[in-house]
Short mmCIF file of C-alpha atoms in Angstrom, two decimals:
data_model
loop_
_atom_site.label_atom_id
_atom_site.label_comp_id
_atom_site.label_asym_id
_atom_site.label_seq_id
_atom_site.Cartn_x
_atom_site.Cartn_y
_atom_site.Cartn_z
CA UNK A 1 68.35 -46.81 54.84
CA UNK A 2 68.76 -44.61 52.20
CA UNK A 3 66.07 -46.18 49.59
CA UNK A 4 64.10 -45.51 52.98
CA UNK A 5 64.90 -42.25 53.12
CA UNK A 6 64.04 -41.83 49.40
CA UNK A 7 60.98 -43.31 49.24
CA UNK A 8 59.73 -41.15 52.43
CA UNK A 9 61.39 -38.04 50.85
CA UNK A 10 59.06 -38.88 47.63
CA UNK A 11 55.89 -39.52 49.30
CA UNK A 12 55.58 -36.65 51.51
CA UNK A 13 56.49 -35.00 47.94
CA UNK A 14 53.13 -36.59 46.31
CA UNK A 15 50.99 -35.73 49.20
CA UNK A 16 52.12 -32.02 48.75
CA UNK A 17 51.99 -31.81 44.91
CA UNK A 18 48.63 -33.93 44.63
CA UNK A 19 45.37 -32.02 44.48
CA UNK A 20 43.84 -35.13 45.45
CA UNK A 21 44.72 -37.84 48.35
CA UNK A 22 47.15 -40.27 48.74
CA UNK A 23 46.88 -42.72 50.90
CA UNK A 24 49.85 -45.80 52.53
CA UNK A 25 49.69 -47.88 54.89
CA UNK A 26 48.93 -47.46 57.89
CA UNK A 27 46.82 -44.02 57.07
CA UNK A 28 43.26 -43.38 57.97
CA UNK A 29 41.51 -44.85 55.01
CA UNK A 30 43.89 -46.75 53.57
CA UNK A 31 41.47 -49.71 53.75
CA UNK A 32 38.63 -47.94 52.64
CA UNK A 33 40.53 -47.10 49.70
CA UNK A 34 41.85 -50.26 48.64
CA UNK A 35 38.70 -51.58 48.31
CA UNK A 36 39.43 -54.59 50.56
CA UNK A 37 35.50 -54.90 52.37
CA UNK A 38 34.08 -57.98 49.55
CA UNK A 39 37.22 -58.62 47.82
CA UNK A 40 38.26 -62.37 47.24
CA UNK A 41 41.88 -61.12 47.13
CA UNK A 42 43.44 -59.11 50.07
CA UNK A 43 45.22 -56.35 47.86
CA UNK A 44 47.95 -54.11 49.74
CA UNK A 45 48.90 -51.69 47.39
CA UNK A 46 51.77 -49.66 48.40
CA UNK A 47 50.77 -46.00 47.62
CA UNK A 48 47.19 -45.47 46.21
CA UNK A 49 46.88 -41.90 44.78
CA UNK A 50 43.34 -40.07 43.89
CA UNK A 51 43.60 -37.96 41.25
CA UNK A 52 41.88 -34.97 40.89
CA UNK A 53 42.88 -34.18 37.48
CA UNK A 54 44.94 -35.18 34.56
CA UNK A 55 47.89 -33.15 36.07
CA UNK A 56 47.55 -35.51 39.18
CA UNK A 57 48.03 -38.75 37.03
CA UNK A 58 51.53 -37.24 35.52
CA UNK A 59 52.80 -36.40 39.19
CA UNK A 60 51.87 -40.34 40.44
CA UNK A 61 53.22 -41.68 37.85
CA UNK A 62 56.43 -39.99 38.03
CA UNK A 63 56.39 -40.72 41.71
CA UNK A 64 56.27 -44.27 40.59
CA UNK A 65 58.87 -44.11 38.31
CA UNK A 66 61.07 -42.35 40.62
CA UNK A 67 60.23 -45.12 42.66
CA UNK A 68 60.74 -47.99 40.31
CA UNK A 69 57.11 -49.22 41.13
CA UNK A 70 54.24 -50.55 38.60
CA UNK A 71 50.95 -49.00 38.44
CA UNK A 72 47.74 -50.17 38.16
CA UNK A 73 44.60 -47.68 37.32
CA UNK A 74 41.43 -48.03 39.35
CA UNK A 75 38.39 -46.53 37.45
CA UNK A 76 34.63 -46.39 37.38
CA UNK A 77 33.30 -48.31 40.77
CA UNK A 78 32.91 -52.03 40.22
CA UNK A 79 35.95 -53.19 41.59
CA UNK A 80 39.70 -52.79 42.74
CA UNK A 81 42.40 -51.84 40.16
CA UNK A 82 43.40 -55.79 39.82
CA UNK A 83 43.95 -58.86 41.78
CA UNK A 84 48.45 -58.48 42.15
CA UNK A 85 49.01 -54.78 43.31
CA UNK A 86 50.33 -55.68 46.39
CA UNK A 87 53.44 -53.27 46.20
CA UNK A 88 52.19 -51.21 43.31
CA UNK A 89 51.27 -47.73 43.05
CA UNK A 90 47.47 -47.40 42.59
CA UNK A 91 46.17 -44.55 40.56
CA UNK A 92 42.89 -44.07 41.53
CA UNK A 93 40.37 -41.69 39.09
CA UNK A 94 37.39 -41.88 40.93
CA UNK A 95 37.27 -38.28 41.56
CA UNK A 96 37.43 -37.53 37.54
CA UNK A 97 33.98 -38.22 37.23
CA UNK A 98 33.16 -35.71 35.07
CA UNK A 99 31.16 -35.78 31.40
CA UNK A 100 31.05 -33.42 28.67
CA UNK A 101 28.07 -33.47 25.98
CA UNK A 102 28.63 -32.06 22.86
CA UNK A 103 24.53 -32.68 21.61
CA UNK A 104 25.83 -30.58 18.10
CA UNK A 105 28.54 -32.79 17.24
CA UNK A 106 26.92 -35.89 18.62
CA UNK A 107 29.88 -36.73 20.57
CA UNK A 108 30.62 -36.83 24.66
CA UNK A 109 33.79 -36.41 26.16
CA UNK A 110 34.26 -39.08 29.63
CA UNK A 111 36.83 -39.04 32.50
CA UNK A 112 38.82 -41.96 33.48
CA UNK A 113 36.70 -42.38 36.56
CA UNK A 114 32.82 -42.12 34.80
CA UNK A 115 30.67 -45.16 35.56
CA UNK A 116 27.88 -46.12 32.77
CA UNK A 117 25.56 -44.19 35.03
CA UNK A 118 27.33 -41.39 34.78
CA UNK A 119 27.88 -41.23 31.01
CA UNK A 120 24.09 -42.00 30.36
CA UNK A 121 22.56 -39.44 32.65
CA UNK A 122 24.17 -37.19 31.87
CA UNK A 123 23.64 -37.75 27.42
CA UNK A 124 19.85 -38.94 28.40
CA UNK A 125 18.54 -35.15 28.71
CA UNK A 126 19.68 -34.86 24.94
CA UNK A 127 18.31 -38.23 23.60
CA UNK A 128 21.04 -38.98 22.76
CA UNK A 129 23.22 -42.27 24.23
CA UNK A 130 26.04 -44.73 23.18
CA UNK A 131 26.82 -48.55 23.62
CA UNK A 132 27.11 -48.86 27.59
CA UNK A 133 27.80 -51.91 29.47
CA UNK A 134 24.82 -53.50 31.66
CA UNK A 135 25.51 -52.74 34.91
CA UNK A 136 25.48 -48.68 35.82
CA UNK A 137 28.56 -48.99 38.00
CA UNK A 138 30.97 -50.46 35.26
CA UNK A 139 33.79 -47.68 34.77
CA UNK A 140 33.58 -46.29 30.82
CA UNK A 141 36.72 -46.02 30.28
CA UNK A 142 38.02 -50.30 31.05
CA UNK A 143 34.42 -51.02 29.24
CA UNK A 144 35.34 -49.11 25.52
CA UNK A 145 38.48 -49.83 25.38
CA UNK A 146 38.14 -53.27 26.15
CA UNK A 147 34.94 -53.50 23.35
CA UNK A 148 32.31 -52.78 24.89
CA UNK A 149 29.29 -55.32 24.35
CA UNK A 150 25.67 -53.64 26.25
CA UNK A 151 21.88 -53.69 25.84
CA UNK A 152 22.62 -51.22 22.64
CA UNK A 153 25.30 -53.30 20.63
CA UNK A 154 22.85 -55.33 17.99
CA UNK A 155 21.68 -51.51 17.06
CA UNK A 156 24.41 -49.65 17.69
CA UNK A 157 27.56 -51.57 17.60
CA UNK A 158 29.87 -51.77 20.46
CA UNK A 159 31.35 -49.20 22.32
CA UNK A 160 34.74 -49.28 20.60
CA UNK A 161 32.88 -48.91 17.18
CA UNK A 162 32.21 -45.62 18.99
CA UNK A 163 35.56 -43.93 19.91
CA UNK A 164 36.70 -40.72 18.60
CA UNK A 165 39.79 -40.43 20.79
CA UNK A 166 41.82 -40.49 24.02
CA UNK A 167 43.56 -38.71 25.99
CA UNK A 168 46.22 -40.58 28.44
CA UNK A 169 49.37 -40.35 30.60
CA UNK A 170 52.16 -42.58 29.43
CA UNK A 171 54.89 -44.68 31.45
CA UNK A 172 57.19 -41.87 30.92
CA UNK A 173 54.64 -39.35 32.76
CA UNK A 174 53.95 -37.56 29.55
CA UNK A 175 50.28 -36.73 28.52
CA UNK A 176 49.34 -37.71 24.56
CA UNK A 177 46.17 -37.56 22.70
CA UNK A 178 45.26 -40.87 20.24
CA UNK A 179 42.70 -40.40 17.72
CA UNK A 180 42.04 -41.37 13.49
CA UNK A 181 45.26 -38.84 12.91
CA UNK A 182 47.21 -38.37 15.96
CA UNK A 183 49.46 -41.15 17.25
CA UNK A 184 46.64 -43.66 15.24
CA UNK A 185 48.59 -46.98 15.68
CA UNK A 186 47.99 -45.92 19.25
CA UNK A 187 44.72 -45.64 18.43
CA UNK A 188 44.10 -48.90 16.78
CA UNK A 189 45.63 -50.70 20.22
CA UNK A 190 42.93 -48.83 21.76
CA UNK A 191 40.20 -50.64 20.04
CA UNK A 192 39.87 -53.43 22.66
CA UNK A 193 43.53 -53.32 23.99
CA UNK A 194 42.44 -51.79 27.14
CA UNK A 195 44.72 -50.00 29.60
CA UNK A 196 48.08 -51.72 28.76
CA UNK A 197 49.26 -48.42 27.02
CA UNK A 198 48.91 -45.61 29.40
CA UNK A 199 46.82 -44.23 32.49
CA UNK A 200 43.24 -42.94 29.82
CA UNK A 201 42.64 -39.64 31.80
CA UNK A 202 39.41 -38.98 29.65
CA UNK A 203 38.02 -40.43 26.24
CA UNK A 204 35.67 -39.40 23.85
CA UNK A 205 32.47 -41.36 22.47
CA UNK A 206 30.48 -40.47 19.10
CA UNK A 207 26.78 -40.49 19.93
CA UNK A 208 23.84 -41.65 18.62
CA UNK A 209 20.41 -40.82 18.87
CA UNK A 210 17.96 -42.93 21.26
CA UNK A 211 14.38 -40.66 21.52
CA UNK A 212 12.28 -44.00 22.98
CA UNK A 213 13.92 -46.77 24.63
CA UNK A 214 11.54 -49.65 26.13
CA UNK A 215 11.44 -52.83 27.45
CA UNK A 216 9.46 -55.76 28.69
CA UNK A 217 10.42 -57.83 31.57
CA UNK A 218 8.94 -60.98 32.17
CA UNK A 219 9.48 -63.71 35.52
CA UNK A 220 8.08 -67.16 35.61
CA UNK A 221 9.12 -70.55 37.82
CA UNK A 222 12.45 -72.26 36.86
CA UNK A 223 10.52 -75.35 35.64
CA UNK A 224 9.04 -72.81 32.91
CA UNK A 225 12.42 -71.85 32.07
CA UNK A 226 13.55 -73.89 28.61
CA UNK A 227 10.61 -72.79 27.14
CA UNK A 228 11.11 -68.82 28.22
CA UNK A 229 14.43 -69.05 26.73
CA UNK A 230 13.40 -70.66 23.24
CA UNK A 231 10.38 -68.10 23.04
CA UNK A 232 12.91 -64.75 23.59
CA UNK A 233 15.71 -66.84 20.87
CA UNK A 234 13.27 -66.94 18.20
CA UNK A 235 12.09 -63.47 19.24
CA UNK A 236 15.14 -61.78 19.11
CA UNK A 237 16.10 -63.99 16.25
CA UNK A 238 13.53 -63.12 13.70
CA UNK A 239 13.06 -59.13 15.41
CA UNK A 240 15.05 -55.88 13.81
CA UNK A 241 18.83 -55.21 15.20
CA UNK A 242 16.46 -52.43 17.72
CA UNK A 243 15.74 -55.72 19.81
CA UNK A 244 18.26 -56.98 22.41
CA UNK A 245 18.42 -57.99 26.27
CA UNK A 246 19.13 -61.21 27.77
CA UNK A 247 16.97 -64.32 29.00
CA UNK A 248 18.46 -65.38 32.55
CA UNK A 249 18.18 -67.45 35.38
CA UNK A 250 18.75 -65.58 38.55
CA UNK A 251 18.29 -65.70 42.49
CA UNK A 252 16.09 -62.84 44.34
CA UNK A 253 17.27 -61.56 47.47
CA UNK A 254 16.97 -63.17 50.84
CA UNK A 255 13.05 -62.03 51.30
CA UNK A 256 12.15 -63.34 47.99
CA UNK A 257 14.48 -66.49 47.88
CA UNK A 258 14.29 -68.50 44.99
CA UNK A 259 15.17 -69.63 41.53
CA UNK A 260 13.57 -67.74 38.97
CA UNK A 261 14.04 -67.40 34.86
CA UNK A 262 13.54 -64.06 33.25
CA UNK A 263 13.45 -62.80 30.10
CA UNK A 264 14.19 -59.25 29.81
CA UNK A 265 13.70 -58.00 25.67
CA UNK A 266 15.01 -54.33 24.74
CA UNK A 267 13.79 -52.44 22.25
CA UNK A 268 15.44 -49.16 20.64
CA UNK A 269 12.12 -47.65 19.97
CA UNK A 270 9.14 -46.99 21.40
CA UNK A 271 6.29 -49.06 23.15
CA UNK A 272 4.22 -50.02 20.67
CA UNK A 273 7.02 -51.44 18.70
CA UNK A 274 8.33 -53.27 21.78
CA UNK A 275 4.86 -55.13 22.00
CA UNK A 276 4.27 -56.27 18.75
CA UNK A 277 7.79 -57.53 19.07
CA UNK A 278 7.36 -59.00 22.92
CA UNK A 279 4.17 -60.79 21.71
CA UNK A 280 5.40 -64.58 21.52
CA UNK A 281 6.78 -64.04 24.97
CA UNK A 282 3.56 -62.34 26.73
CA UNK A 283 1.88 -65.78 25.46
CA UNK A 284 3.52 -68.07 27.73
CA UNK A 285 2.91 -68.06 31.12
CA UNK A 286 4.88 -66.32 32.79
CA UNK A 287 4.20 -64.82 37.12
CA UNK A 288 5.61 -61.08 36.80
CA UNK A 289 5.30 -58.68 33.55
CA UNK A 290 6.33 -54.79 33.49
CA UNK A 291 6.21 -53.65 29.65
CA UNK A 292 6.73 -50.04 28.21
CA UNK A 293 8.75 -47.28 27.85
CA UNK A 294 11.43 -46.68 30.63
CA UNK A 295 14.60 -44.73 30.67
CA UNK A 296 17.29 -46.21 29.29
CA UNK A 297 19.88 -45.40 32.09
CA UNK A 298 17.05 -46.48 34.31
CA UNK A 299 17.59 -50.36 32.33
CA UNK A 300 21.21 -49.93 33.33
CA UNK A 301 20.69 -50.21 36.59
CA UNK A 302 18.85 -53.41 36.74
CA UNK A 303 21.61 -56.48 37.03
CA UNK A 304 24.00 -54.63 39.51
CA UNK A 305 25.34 -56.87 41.62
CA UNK A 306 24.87 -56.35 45.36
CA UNK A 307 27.89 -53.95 46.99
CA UNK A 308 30.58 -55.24 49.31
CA UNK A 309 29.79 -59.11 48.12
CA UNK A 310 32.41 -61.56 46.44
CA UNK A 311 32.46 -62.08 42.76
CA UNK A 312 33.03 -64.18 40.06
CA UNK A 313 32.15 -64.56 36.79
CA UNK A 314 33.08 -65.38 33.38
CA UNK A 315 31.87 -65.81 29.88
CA UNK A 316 32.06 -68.04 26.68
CA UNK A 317 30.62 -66.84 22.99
CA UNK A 318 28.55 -69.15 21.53
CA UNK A 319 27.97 -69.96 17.69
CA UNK A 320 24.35 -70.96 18.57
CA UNK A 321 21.98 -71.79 20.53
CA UNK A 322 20.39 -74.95 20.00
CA UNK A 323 17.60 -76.41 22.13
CA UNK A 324 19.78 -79.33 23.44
CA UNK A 325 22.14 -76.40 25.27
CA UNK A 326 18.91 -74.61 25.95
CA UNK A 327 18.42 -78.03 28.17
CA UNK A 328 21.61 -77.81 29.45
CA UNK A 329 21.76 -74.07 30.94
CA UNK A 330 18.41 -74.61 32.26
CA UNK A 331 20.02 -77.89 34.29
CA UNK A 332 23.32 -75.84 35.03
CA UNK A 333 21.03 -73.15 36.37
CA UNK A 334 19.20 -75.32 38.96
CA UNK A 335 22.39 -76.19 40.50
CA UNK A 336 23.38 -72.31 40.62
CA UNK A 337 24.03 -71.02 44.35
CA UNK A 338 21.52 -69.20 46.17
CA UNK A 339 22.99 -66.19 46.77
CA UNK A 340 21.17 -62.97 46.06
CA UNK A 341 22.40 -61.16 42.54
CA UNK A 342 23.77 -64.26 40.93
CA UNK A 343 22.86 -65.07 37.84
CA UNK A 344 23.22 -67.30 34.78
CA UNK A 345 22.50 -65.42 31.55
CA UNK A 346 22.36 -65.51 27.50
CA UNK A 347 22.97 -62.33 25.87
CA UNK A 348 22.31 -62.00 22.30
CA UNK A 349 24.70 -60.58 19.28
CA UNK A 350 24.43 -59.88 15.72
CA UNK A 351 23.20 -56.93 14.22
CA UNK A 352 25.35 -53.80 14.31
CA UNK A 353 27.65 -55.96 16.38
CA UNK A 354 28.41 -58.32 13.70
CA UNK A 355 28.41 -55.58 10.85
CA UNK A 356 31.30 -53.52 12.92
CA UNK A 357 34.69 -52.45 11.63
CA UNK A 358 36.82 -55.65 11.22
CA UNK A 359 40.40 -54.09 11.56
CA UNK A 360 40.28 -53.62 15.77
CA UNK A 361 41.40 -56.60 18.47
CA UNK A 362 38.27 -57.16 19.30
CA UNK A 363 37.07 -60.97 18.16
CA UNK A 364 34.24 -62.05 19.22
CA UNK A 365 32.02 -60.38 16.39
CA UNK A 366 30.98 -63.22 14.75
CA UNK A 367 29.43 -64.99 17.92
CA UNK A 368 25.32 -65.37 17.92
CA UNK A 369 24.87 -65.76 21.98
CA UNK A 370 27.53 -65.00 24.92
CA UNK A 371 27.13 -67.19 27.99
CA UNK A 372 27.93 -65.41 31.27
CA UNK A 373 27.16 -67.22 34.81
CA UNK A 374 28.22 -64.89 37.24
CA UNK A 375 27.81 -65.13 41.29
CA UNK A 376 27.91 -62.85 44.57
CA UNK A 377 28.67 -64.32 47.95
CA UNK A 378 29.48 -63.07 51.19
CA UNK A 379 30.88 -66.00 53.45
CA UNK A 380 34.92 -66.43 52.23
CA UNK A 381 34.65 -70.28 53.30
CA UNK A 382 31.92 -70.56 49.59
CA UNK A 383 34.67 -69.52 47.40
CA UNK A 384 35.61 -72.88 46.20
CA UNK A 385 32.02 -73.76 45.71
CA UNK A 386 30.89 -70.39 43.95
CA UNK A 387 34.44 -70.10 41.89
CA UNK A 388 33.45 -73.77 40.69
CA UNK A 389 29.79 -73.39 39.48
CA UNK A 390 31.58 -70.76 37.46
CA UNK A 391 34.44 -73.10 36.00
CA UNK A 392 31.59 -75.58 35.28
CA UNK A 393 28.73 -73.56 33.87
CA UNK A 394 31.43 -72.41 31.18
CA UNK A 395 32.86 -75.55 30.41
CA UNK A 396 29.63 -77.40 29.72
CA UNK A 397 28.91 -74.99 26.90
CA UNK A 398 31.93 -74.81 25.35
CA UNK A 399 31.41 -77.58 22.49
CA UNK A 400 29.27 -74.69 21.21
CA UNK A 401 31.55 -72.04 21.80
CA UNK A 402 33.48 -69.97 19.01
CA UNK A 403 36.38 -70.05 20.65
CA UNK A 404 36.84 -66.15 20.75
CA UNK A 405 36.28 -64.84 24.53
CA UNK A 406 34.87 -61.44 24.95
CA UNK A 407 36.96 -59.80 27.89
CA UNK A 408 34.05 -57.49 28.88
CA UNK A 409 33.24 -60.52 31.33
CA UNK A 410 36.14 -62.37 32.45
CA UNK A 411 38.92 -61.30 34.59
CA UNK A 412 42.87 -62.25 34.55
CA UNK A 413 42.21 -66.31 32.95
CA UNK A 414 45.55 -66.50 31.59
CA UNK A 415 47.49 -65.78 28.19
CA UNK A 416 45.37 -68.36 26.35
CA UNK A 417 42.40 -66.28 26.74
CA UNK A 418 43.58 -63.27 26.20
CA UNK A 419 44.65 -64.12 22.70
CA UNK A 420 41.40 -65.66 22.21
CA UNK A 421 39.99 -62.45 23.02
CA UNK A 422 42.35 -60.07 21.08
CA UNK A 423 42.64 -62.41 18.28
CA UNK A 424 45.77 -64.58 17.17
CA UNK A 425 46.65 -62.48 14.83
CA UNK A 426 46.29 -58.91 16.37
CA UNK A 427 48.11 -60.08 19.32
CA UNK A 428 52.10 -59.47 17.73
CA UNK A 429 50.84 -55.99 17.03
CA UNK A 430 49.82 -55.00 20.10
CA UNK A 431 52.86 -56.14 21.86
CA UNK A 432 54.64 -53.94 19.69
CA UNK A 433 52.28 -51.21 20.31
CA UNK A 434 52.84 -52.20 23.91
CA UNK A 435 57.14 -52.35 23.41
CA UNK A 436 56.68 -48.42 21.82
CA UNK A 437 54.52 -46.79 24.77
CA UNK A 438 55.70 -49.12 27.88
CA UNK A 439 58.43 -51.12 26.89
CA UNK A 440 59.36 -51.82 30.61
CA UNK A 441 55.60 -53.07 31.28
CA UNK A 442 54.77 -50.27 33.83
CA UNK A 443 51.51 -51.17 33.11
CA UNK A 444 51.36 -54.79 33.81
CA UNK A 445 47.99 -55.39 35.41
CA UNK A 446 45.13 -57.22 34.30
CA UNK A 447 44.51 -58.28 30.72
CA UNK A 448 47.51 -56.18 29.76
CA UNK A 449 49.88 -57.38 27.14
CA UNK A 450 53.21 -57.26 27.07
CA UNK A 451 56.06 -55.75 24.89
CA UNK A 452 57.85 -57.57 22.55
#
């Protein structure tokens, strides 16, 4: 009775200290806030707290102390905080939205709750732009920290490569800033350690500057496929570090049902560059071509997923891409399930990516090609089918595979994985990282290592 008693005492505390909501169970829009509707896992959290500022964060996180309850951080707007928070306390920074350009220093300063459309909105007015992901509703802050791969890494770098600093709220509710000089071991973990370390509350991104951006975007029958995706390898392949994209296999939506391949080939310049470049590929037939200039938060917004659907995806990097697995993801892509924003699709790396800084847990640098199938479904009774095709299309290509996993596109697959993805050897250090800033693993969700 008395734990009770606390734990009411406490809450009615948070709801009268927070600027923003708090939600339990059973309170108006508790569900909504969850994000239950399309989720393949039914996650009760037991207090879920949106912050309105930084000083919000340091009162739920006390609150959760006092409470002896683990936290998981829900940011950006492509998904719930993790799949095991049933219990936890959420902290939710969907409400710290907010972005700060600096177009002097070349540098932008992100909430904890930014999504890639967000961030490139609001830096496209200056021409100015850094690595995003490639979907506009991935949160920046799980995206940098985590690496950061997007349709600007072969001439950029990835989004780590980019990161000036960070400000966060530790497990003991106190509010730090990590940069080059300040708290830099910190720092390092940063570099693709993602949120193990802290609530991030805001980060900051070094710029660069993007005047054009274009791109070409090409559709043709599945059967046409194999030879789309050898045209846009050797494109890509022989083109500067400006050229990027993906070649894909994909399903339209329920009025335009079908199997289709794509190629879609950015270019970090302008048009005239992109079609000297796009040239092999406008030579093959192809149904569908749009080709110029375009807005490069405008090409953000062109693989997200469908809302409120299940997902599942995940990824392998691959050393190459020879034309026997070219044969093989075209036959793994005619068995893909129809379901409308599903996809199976070959992004390219090298360039800036494989020239990055060498000392941050981030390991998949050296990889030529990443492999991510990735499916939507409504109907809960497909989950064992759509999880599979997902489990499959991986494992077929992993005789080519690197070994390293880039955690941008998987989920929670185990220890084995993450260490593939932080690298053997940066993995110790991080723990330690991890034992210094939350040695009782407050921050447990996720990808997040734990102290040693």
């Amino acid at each position: 009775m008395a734990v009770r008693s606390k734990a009411h005492t406490a809450l009615a505390a948070l709801r009268e200290d927070l600027a923003g909501e708090v939600f339990a169970p059973p309170d108006p829009g508790y569900d909504e806030a969850r994000g239950g509707r399309g989720a393949r896992i039914d996650r009760r959290p037991a207090v879920i707290a949106r912050c309105a500022h930084a000083a919000d964060v340091v009162r739920a996180v006390r609150f959760a102390r006092e409470l002896d309850l683990h936290i998981a951080v829900q940011g950006g707007e492509d998904g719930p905080a993790g799949p095991r928070v049933d219990g936890a306390l959420v902290v939710d920074l969907r409400r710290m939205r907010s972005v700060t350009v600096d177009p002097a220093a070349e540098a932008v300063r992100v909430e904890g709750g930014a999504t890639m459309s967000d961030l490139d909105r609001a830096t496209q007015p200056y021409a100015l732009a850094t690595t995003g992901g490639r979907v506009s509703t991935t949160g920046v802050g799980a995206h940098a920290l985590g690496g950061g791969t997007g349709w600007l890494d072969r001439a950029f770098g990835l989004a780590v490569d980019h990161l000036l600093g960070v400000e966060l709220v530790t497990a003991d509710a106190e509010r730090v800033h990590a940069n080059a000089d300040e708290n830099p071991e910190l720092f390092w973990a940063l570099h693709g350690g993602d949120g193990a370390f802290g609530v991030v509350t805001a980060l900051t991104l070094a710029l660069r500057e993007l005047p054009e951006f274009s791109a070409a975007l090409l559709l043709c029958p599945p059967q046409s496929g194999p030879a789309l995706v050898r045209a846009f390898r050797e494109t890509v392949g022989a083109g500067p570090d400006e050229a990027g994209g993906a070649v894909l296999y994909l399903t339209g939506p329920p009025a335009e049902s079908g199997l289709w391949c794509a190629a879609l080939l950015t270019y970090a310049g302008g048009e005239s560059g992109l079609r000297r470049l796009a040239e092999p590929l406008l030579a093959l037939p192809h149904e569908t071509e749009i080709v110029g200039a375009v807005p490069y938060a405008d090409v953000q917004c062109l693989l997200d997923p469908p809302p409120g659907l299940r997902r599942e995806g995940s990824a392998e990097c691959l050393a190459d891409l020879p034309d026997e697995l070219v044969d093989l993801f075209h036959a793994r892509a005619e068995r893909m399930p129809a379901s409308p924003g599903s996809r199976h699709a070959l992004f390219p790396l090298g360039g800036a990516v494989a020239a990055g800084p060498r000392e941050y847990p981030v390991a998949y640098r050296d990889a030529s090609w990443i492999a991510h199938p990735f499916v939507c479904w409504a109907d809960p009774a497909d989950d064992e089918r759509e999880t599979a095709w997902v489990r499959e299309a991986c494992a077929e290509v992993r005789p080519w595979s690197t070994g390293d996993v880039c955690l941008d596109f998987v989920g929670d697959e185990g220890p084995e994985r993450l260490r593939a993805g932080l690298g053997a050897g940066n993995l110790l250090r991080l723990e330690k990282v991890k034992r210094r800033w939350d040695p009782d693993d407050v921050f447990r969700f996720g990808r997040a290592v734990k102290p040693v």
